[in-house]
Structure formats: C-alpha cells, structure tokens
C-alpha cells in the first residue's frame, strides 16, 4: 500500500530534550516536506527536500533540523524543543514540488 | 510569505444544500492551485490539482474552477451530505517561490 508513515503519532516531552520525528514514504517520491499546523493558521512549511542530500528552509524553519540521507526517509529533528513548538506536524511527499502532496498521519507534539 | 486566503472560515449547511467556498491567491507567478479535503483525526487528501486558467475539475458532487488572471478558485459541493463535513484547504504553488503555500481552510459542517 502506497503510504507516508510518521512516528511517533503522539509525543509529550519537556523543554530542551532532543527529539526526532521520523517520516518514511514508499512511493519513490523525490520531494518531501514537513509542515506544522496551529489553530487558525494554515499548514506552514518548515523544511523541504527536492532529493537526497538536498534540503532547504520553508517559512518557519527556526528550531528545527532535517536530513535526507535516503530517498524514502526525511526525519525532523528538534535539538532543544520549546513550548512554542507544541503543534501538529505533518510529513508529506510528492513526485514534484508542485505535485499532489501525500500526507502522513500526523504527529501531535506537546512540549511542556 | 505569499498570501493565500480562504472564505468563509466556517460554514454550516443543511443536508442537501449546495455550497461553495473561495480561495484567493496572488495573480502573478501562478504555477498550480491545489484543493485538499481534511477530515477530523485524519490527514489532508488531495481533491484537485489545477494548472490552467479556466480549468474546471470534477469529482463526484465536488467541482472546482480556476481563474489565474484574477487570482481565485471556487470549490463547489452539490447536494451536501454529512460525510462531506471536513476542512477544505487550498494551496498555491508559485513559479517564483517554488513552494506550496496553504490557506487556513474552510470548515464545513453538514447538518443531517
């Protein structure tokens, strides 16, 4: 089954404790991206990757890191999480940057 | 950051009513316009990807139109059903910025 998976789905953590949210797709998509969704705001892009070893900042990259060592995986790293990073996070992939986005199930992160 | 606006923010209709929403986007550097349907506790799923001025797309009771010269797209739902209740997101892909910018969505509730 073609899909985008994310783990964990839910996470409660404390300020400053490094965490990684994994994202994997099995559709051989070139393009992958991370979004956060906050009440009253649209999905805002954090980082994106056009291909392996090619990543770039989106609209809200502060406090986040990403890597793309393999085509299928695109983890999101929070080196020192803060409460303002409490949000719903979505990973997405597509064949091209302008193409239909396939979203993962979402990760709800709470930083206390 | 590009400005993509959706109206109304929320909408309640009776089962059987037809309804429509608006997505406004910059009229310059147009490349593509996406519509997604986002049900509660699920992830967004693509409805349409539109690229040509005057384009009309249809999927069942849902259709969309596109006017790139004036910077708007309409999404229509004919004969709304309770299962149509969801948030409908539009996203604009700029040919210059090369990234997808989402609107904040229209939340539709269809009352039985």
Tab-separated table of C-alpha atoms in Angstrom:
chain	number	residue	atom	x	y	z
A	1	UNK	CA	0.000	0.000	0.000
A	2	UNK	CA	1.337	3.422	-1.005
A	3	UNK	CA	1.750	5.488	2.106
A	4	UNK	CA	3.634	8.012	4.192
A	5	UNK	CA	4.313	6.917	7.753
A	6	UNK	CA	5.295	9.051	10.724
A	7	UNK	CA	6.428	8.093	14.191
A	8	UNK	CA	5.595	8.734	16.900
A	9	UNK	CA	1.959	9.754	16.436
A	10	UNK	CA	1.791	11.416	19.834
A	11	UNK	CA	4.603	12.760	21.986
A	12	UNK	CA	4.729	14.712	25.210
A	13	UNK	CA	8.178	15.927	26.145
A	14	UNK	CA	9.944	18.563	28.221
A	15	UNK	CA	11.751	21.703	27.168
A	16	UNK	CA	15.263	21.063	25.932
A	17	UNK	CA	15.080	17.305	25.451
A	18	UNK	CA	16.163	16.481	21.897
A	19	UNK	CA	13.686	14.521	19.819
A	20	UNK	CA	13.310	13.125	16.324
A	21	UNK	CA	10.109	12.526	14.393
A	22	UNK	CA	10.597	10.012	11.623
A	23	UNK	CA	8.950	10.120	8.206
A	24	UNK	CA	9.110	7.452	5.538
A	25	UNK	CA	7.415	7.050	2.139
A	26	UNK	CA	7.267	4.026	-0.157
A	27	UNK	CA	6.223	5.779	-3.384
A	28	UNK	CA	9.703	6.671	-4.654
A	29	UNK	CA	8.853	10.368	-4.386
A	30	UNK	CA	11.626	12.896	-4.993
A	31	UNK	CA	10.071	15.698	-2.952
A	32	UNK	CA	9.396	15.580	0.781
A	33	UNK	CA	8.445	18.272	3.239
A	34	UNK	CA	7.441	18.985	6.821
A	35	UNK	CA	4.533	21.191	7.871
A	36	UNK	CA	3.175	22.336	11.189
A	37	UNK	CA	-0.457	23.154	11.781
A	38	UNK	CA	-1.608	25.525	14.505
A	39	UNK	CA	-5.157	26.672	15.284
A	40	UNK	CA	-6.323	29.478	12.989
A	41	UNK	CA	-3.291	29.141	10.748
A	42	UNK	CA	-2.835	27.139	7.603
A	43	UNK	CA	-0.270	24.427	7.169
A	44	UNK	CA	3.098	26.168	7.334
A	45	UNK	CA	6.120	24.616	5.710
A	46	UNK	CA	9.128	24.015	7.965
A	47	UNK	CA	11.649	22.382	5.634
A	48	UNK	CA	11.560	20.632	2.300
A	49	UNK	CA	13.820	18.367	0.271
A	50	UNK	CA	13.967	18.161	-3.510
A	51	UNK	CA	16.083	14.998	-3.453
A	52	UNK	CA	18.675	13.055	-1.465
A	53	UNK	CA	21.130	15.398	0.288
A	54	UNK	CA	19.174	18.472	-0.942
A	55	UNK	CA	17.217	20.300	1.757
A	56	UNK	CA	16.025	23.873	2.141
A	57	UNK	CA	14.179	26.085	4.591
A	58	UNK	CA	10.478	26.684	4.354
A	59	UNK	CA	8.579	29.515	6.014
A	60	UNK	CA	9.132	28.545	9.678
A	61	UNK	CA	12.485	26.687	9.982
A	62	UNK	CA	13.725	28.149	13.293
A	63	UNK	CA	14.349	25.486	15.927
A	64	UNK	CA	14.211	22.558	13.502
A	65	UNK	CA	16.692	20.475	11.541
A	66	UNK	CA	16.186	17.867	8.840
A	67	UNK	CA	18.272	15.412	6.860
A	68	UNK	CA	17.715	13.414	3.681
A	69	UNK	CA	20.289	10.641	3.515
A	70	UNK	CA	17.958	8.201	1.762
A	71	UNK	CA	15.192	8.904	-0.699
A	72	UNK	CA	12.464	7.336	1.411
A	73	UNK	CA	13.264	8.951	4.780
A	74	UNK	CA	13.068	12.555	5.932
A	75	UNK	CA	13.348	12.892	9.731
A	76	UNK	CA	12.538	16.117	11.589
A	77	UNK	CA	14.854	16.923	14.479
A	78	UNK	CA	14.166	19.283	17.349
A	79	UNK	CA	17.521	19.792	19.077
A	80	UNK	CA	16.125	21.767	22.016
A	81	UNK	CA	12.315	21.790	21.924
A	82	UNK	CA	10.452	24.736	23.401
A	83	UNK	CA	6.756	25.149	24.304
A	84	UNK	CA	6.126	27.242	21.159
A	85	UNK	CA	6.880	24.117	19.132
A	86	UNK	CA	3.790	22.429	20.542
A	87	UNK	CA	1.862	21.690	17.377
A	88	UNK	CA	0.505	19.108	14.942
A	89	UNK	CA	3.192	18.078	12.468
A	90	UNK	CA	2.674	16.551	9.039
A	91	UNK	CA	5.187	14.992	6.724
A	92	UNK	CA	4.272	14.984	3.022
A	93	UNK	CA	5.770	13.627	-0.176
A	94	UNK	CA	5.165	14.060	-3.897
A	95	UNK	CA	6.788	13.354	-7.253
A	96	UNK	CA	7.478	17.053	-7.794
A	97	UNK	CA	7.372	20.152	-5.607
A	98	UNK	CA	4.207	21.367	-7.404
A	99	UNK	CA	2.516	17.983	-7.484
A	100	UNK	CA	-0.207	16.405	-5.385
A	101	UNK	CA	1.001	16.050	-1.810
A	102	UNK	CA	0.593	12.763	0.059
A	103	UNK	CA	0.415	13.390	3.785
A	104	UNK	CA	1.422	11.203	6.686
A	105	UNK	CA	-0.978	10.637	9.589
A	106	UNK	CA	0.421	13.492	11.669
A	107	UNK	CA	2.364	13.751	14.923
A	108	UNK	CA	0.870	15.672	17.804
A	109	UNK	CA	3.723	17.115	19.862
A	110	UNK	CA	3.368	18.760	23.254
A	111	UNK	CA	6.387	20.452	24.831
A	112	UNK	CA	5.986	21.366	28.500
B	1	UNK	CA	5.451	34.644	2.617
B	2	UNK	CA	2.688	34.570	-0.010
B	3	UNK	CA	-0.882	35.395	0.979
B	4	UNK	CA	-3.498	32.711	0.332
B	5	UNK	CA	-6.926	33.487	1.755
B	6	UNK	CA	-9.961	31.270	2.073
B	7	UNK	CA	-13.522	32.306	2.806
B	8	UNK	CA	-15.625	31.723	4.676
B	9	UNK	CA	-13.670	30.408	7.683
B	10	UNK	CA	-16.541	28.121	8.615
B	11	UNK	CA	-19.881	27.163	7.206
B	12	UNK	CA	-22.879	25.207	8.456
B	13	UNK	CA	-25.337	23.898	5.869
B	14	UNK	CA	-28.268	21.520	5.871
B	15	UNK	CA	-28.042	18.133	4.196
B	16	UNK	CA	-28.976	18.535	0.548
B	17	UNK	CA	-27.845	22.160	0.278
B	18	UNK	CA	-25.295	23.120	-2.323
B	19	UNK	CA	-22.418	25.291	-1.190
B	20	UNK	CA	-19.243	26.924	-2.399
B	21	UNK	CA	-16.019	28.329	-0.957
B	22	UNK	CA	-13.430	30.746	-2.272
B	23	UNK	CA	-9.642	30.628	-2.379
B	24	UNK	CA	-7.776	33.851	-3.267
B	25	UNK	CA	-4.120	33.830	-4.251
B	26	UNK	CA	-1.561	36.114	-5.935
B	27	UNK	CA	-2.304	36.511	-9.640
B	28	UNK	CA	1.373	36.763	-10.573
B	29	UNK	CA	3.801	33.853	-10.976
B	30	UNK	CA	1.000	31.273	-10.945
B	31	UNK	CA	2.035	27.651	-11.377
B	32	UNK	CA	-0.583	25.451	-9.696
B	33	UNK	CA	-3.529	25.531	-7.313
B	34	UNK	CA	-4.393	22.560	-5.087
B	35	UNK	CA	-7.538	21.661	-3.144
B	36	UNK	CA	-7.405	19.230	-0.222
B	37	UNK	CA	-10.058	17.726	1.982
B	38	UNK	CA	-9.126	17.243	5.652
B	39	UNK	CA	-11.408	15.182	7.860
B	40	UNK	CA	-11.098	15.308	11.635
B	41	UNK	CA	-8.446	12.922	13.027
B	42	UNK	CA	-7.198	12.141	9.513
B	43	UNK	CA	-4.627	13.707	7.222
B	44	UNK	CA	-5.340	16.003	4.251
B	45	UNK	CA	-6.128	14.262	0.969
B	46	UNK	CA	-5.877	15.844	-2.456
B	47	UNK	CA	-9.067	16.644	-4.349
B	48	UNK	CA	-7.714	18.576	-7.318
B	49	UNK	CA	-4.501	19.995	-8.740
B	50	UNK	CA	-5.249	22.726	-11.271
B	51	UNK	CA	-2.770	24.409	-13.558
B	52	UNK	CA	-4.616	26.126	-16.425
B	53	UNK	CA	-6.657	29.328	-16.362
B	54	UNK	CA	-10.325	28.463	-16.853
B	55	UNK	CA	-9.747	24.874	-15.745
B	56	UNK	CA	-12.712	23.052	-14.257
B	57	UNK	CA	-12.348	19.769	-12.388
B	58	UNK	CA	-14.996	17.454	-11.020
B	59	UNK	CA	-15.023	14.506	-8.649
B	60	UNK	CA	-18.493	13.182	-7.888
B	61	UNK	CA	-20.505	16.012	-6.323
B	62	UNK	CA	-17.447	18.226	-5.848
B	63	UNK	CA	-16.123	20.535	-8.535
B	64	UNK	CA	-13.637	23.387	-8.749
B	65	UNK	CA	-12.941	26.273	-11.091
B	66	UNK	CA	-9.818	28.348	-11.550
B	67	UNK	CA	-9.208	31.962	-12.593
B	68	UNK	CA	-5.470	32.632	-12.588
B	69	UNK	CA	-5.742	36.126	-14.079
B	70	UNK	CA	-7.774	37.458	-11.151
B	71	UNK	CA	-6.331	35.055	-8.583
B	72	UNK	CA	-9.227	32.975	-7.308
B	73	UNK	CA	-10.619	29.458	-7.302
B	74	UNK	CA	-14.060	28.228	-6.260
B	75	UNK	CA	-14.873	24.838	-4.788
B	76	UNK	CA	-18.488	23.712	-5.176
B	77	UNK	CA	-20.278	20.895	-3.377
B	78	UNK	CA	-23.631	19.891	-4.832
B	79	UNK	CA	-26.218	18.327	-2.531
B	80	UNK	CA	-24.050	18.306	0.614
B	81	UNK	CA	-24.061	15.156	2.734
B	82	UNK	CA	-22.964	14.752	6.386
B	83	UNK	CA	-19.903	12.834	5.178
B	84	UNK	CA	-18.783	15.997	3.348
B	85	UNK	CA	-18.127	17.599	6.750
B	86	UNK	CA	-14.425	18.437	6.755
B	87	UNK	CA	-11.974	21.305	6.426
B	88	UNK	CA	-11.234	22.195	2.820
B	89	UNK	CA	-7.758	23.591	2.182
B	90	UNK	CA	-6.432	25.312	-0.882
B	91	UNK	CA	-2.732	25.700	-1.639
B	92	UNK	CA	-0.976	27.936	-4.156
B	93	UNK	CA	2.285	26.989	-5.856
B	94	UNK	CA	4.249	29.976	-7.056
B	95	UNK	CA	6.517	29.649	-10.059
B	96	UNK	CA	8.991	32.050	-8.462
B	97	UNK	CA	8.941	30.937	-4.806
B	98	UNK	CA	8.786	27.257	-5.843
B	99	UNK	CA	6.893	26.213	-2.732
B	100	UNK	CA	3.330	25.415	-1.764
B	101	UNK	CA	1.543	27.955	0.464
B	102	UNK	CA	-1.660	26.820	2.174
B	103	UNK	CA	-4.689	28.857	3.129
B	104	UNK	CA	-6.147	28.448	6.616
B	105	UNK	CA	-9.098	26.449	5.328
B	106	UNK	CA	-12.891	26.487	5.289
B	107	UNK	CA	-14.502	24.244	7.895
B	108	UNK	CA	-17.732	22.761	6.555
B	109	UNK	CA	-20.347	21.151	8.781
B	110	UNK	CA	-23.287	19.460	7.086
B	111	UNK	CA	-26.230	19.009	9.437
B	112	UNK	CA	-28.499	15.966	8.903
